[in-house]
mmCIF file of C-alpha atoms in Angstrom:
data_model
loop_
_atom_site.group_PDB
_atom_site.id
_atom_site.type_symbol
_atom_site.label_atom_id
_atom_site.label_comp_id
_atom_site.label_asym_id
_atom_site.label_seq_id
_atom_site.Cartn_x
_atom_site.Cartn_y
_atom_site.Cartn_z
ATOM 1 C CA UNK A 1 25.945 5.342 -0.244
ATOM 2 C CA UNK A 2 24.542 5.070 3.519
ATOM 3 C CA UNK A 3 22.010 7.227 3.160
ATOM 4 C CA UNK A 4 21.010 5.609 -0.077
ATOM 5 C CA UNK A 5 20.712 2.274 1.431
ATOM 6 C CA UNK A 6 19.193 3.821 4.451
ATOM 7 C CA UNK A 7 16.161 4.499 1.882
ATOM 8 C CA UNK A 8 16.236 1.598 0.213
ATOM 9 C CA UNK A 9 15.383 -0.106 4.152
ATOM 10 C CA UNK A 10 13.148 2.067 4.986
ATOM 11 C CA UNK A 11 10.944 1.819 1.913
ATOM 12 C CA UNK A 12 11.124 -1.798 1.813
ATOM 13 C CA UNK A 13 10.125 -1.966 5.730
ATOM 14 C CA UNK A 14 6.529 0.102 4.800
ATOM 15 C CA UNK A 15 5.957 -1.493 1.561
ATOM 16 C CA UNK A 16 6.328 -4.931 3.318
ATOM 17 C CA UNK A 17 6.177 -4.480 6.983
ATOM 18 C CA UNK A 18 5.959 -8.069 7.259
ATOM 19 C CA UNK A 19 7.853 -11.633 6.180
ATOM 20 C CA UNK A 20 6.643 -12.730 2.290
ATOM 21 C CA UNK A 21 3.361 -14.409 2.446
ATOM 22 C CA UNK A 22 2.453 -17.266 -0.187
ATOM 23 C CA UNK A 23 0.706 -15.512 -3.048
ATOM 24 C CA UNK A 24 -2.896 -15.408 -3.622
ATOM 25 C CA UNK A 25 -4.224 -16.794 -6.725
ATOM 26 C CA UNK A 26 -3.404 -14.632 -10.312
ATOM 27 C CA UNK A 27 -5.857 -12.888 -11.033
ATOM 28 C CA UNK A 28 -8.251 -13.837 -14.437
ATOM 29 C CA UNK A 29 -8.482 -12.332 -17.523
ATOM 30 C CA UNK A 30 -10.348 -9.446 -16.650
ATOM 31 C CA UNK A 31 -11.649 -10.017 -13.237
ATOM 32 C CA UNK A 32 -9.325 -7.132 -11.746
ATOM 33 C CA UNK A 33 -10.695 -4.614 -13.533
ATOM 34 C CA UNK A 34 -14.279 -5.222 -12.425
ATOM 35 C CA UNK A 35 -13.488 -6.774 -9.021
ATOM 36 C CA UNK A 36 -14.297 -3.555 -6.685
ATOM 37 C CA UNK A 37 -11.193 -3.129 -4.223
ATOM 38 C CA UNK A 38 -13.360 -0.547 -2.282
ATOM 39 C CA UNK A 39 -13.223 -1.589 1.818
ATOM 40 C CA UNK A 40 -11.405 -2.299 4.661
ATOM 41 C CA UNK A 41 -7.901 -4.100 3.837
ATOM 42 C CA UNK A 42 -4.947 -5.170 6.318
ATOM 43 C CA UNK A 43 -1.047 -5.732 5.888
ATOM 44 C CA UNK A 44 0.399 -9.159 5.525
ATOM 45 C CA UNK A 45 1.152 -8.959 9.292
ATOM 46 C CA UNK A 46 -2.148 -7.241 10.152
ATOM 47 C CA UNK A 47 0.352 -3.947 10.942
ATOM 48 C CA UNK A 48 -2.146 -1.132 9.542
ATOM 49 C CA UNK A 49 -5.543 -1.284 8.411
ATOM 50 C CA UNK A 50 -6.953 1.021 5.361
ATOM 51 C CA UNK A 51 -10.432 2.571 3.414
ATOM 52 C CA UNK A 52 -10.264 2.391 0.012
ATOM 53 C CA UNK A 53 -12.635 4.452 -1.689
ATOM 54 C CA UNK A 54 -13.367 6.104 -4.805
ATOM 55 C CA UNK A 55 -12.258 9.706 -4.883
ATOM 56 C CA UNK A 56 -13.284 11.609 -7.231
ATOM 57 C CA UNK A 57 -13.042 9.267 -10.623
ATOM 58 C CA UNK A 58 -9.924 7.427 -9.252
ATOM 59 C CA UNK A 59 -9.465 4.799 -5.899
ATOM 60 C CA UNK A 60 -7.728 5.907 -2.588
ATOM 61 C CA UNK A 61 -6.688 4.440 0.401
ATOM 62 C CA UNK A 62 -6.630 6.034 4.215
ATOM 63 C CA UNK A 63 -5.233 5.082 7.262
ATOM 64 C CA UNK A 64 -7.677 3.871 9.773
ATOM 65 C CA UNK A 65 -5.894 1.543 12.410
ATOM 66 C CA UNK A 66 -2.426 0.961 12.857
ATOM 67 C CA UNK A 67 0.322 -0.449 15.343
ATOM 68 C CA UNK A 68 1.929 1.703 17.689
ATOM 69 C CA UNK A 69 5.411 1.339 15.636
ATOM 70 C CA UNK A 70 3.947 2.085 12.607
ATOM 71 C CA UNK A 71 2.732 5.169 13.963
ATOM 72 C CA UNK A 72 5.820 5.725 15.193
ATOM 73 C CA UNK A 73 8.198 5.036 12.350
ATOM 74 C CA UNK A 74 5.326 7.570 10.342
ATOM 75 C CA UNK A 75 5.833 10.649 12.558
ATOM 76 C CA UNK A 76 9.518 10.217 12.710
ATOM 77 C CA UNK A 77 9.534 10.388 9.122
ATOM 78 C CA UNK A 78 7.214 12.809 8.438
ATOM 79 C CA UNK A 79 6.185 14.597 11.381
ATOM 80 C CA UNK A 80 2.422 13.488 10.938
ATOM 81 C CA UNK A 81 0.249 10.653 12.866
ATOM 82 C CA UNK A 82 -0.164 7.784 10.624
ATOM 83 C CA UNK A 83 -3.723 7.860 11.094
ATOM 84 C CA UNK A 84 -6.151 9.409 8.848
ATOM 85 C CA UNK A 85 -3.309 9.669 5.928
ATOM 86 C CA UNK A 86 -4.260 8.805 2.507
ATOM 87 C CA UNK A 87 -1.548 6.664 1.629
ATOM 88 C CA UNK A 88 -2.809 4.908 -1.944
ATOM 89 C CA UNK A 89 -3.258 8.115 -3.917
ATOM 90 C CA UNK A 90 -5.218 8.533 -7.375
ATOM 91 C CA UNK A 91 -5.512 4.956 -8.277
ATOM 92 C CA UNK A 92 -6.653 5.154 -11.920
ATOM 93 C CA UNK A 93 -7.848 1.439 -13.848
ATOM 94 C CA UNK A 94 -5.138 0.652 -16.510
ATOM 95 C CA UNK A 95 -5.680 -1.754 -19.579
ATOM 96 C CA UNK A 96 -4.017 -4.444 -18.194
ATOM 97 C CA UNK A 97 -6.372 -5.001 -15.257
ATOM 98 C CA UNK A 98 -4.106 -3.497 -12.878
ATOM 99 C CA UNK A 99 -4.714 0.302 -11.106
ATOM 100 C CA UNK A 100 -1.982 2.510 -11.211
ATOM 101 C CA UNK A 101 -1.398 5.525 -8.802
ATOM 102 C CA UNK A 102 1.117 6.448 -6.116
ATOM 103 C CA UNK A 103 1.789 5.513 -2.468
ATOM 104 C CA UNK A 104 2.865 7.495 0.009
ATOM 105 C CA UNK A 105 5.795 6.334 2.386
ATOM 106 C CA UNK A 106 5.073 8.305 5.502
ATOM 107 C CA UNK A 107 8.497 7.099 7.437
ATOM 108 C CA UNK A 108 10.228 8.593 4.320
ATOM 109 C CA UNK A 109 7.752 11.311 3.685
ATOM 110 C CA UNK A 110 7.814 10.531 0.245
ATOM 111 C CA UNK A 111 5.535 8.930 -2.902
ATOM 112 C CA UNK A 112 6.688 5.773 -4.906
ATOM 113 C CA UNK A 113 4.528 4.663 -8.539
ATOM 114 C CA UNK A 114 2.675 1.618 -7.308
ATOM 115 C CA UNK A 115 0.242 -1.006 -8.673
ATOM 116 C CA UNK A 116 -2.996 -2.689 -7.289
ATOM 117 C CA UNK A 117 -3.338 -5.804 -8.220
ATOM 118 C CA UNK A 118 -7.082 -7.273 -7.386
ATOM 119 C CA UNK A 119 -6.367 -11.413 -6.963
ATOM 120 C CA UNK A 120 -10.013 -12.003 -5.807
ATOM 121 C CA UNK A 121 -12.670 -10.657 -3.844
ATOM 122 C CA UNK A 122 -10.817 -10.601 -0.612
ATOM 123 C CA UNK A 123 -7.080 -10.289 -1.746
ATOM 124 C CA UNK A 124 -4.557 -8.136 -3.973
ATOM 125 C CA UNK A 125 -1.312 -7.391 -4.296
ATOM 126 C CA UNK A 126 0.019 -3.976 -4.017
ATOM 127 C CA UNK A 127 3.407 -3.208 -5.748
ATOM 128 C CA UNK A 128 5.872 0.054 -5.447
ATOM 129 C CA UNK A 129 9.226 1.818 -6.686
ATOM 130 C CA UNK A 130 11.222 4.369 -5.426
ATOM 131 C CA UNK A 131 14.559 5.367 -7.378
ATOM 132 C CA UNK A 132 13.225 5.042 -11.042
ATOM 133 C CA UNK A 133 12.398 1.174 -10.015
ATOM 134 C CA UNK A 134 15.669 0.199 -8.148
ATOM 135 C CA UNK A 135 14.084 -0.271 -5.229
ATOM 136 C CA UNK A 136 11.032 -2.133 -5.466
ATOM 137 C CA UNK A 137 8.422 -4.550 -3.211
ATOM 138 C CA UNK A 138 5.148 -5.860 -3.482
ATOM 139 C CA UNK A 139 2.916 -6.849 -0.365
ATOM 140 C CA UNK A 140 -0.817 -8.584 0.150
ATOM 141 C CA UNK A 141 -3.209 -6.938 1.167
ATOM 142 C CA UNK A 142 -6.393 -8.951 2.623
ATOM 143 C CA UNK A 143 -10.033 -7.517 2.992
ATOM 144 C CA UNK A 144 -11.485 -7.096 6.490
ATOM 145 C CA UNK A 145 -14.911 -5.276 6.183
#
C-alpha cells in the first residue's frame, strides 16, 4: 500500500510540479487539431522547459532546460540527466482534436497514456494516467519560443 501511494506522489509531483493554475480557454471546434503545438513550452511553475517537434509522422517533446530538483528527482529515479530526454513520446492527432501518445515519468522511470490538449496558440493542457487511470493529472503548458 506504501509503495503504491509512494507512486501515486511521485507521478502526480512530475505531471504537475506546480500548484493548479486557472485554465486556459477550451479549445474550439477544431482549432486543436490544426493549431501546431511545435516549440518551446514551460511548466505551470516554469520548472522545465521542452521542444516539441514532429518525429517522424507523430509530435515529441525533449527536455531542454530544467531546475536543479527536477534534475535531481529525474536521476534518482532513473539514473539519467533530465536533460535531453524525450519525455512526450509519439504524439499521434486523434478525432477529437486532442493528440494522444505517452509521457515518460523520469523520477519513476516509467510511461503513463497522456493527452495534448492545444487551448490556443500559446497554451495547452497536457493530461496523464498511470495504474489503468487511477492515478491521473493534467498540467498547462505555456509557449516560450
Amino acid at each position: 500500500m506504501i509503495a503504491i501511494r509512494s507512486l501515486f506522489l511521485a507521478a502526480a509531483a512530475l505531471l504537475t510540479a506546480a500548484a493548479p493554475a486557472p485554465p486556459p480557454a477550451a479549445p474550439t471546434a477544431g482549432n486543436a487539431q490544426s493549431s501546431s503545438w511545435e516549440g518551446t513550452w514551460r511548466n505551470t511553475n516554469n520548472t522545465v522547459h521542452l521542444r516539441t517537434a514532429k518525429c517522424g509522422s507523430a509530435m515529441c517533446g525533449t527536455v531542454v532546460w530544467a531546475i536543479p530538483k527536477a534534475r535531481e528527482d529525474a536521476r534518482n529515479g532513473s539514473g539519467r540527466d533530465l536533460i535531453g530526454r524525450q519525455l512526450f513520446q509519439n504524439f499521434r492527432p486523434a478525432d477529437d482534436g486532442t493528440w494522444k501518445g505517452k509521457v515518460f515519468i523520469p523520477d519513476l522511470n516509467t510511461k503513463a497514456s497522456a493527452t495534448v490538449t492545444p487551448t490556443g496558440r500559446n497554451t495547452m493542457l497536457v493530461s496523464g494516467c498511470l495504474m489503468f487511470g487511477l492515478a491521473c493529472k493534467t498540467q498547462h503548458w505555456w509557449r516560450i519560443g
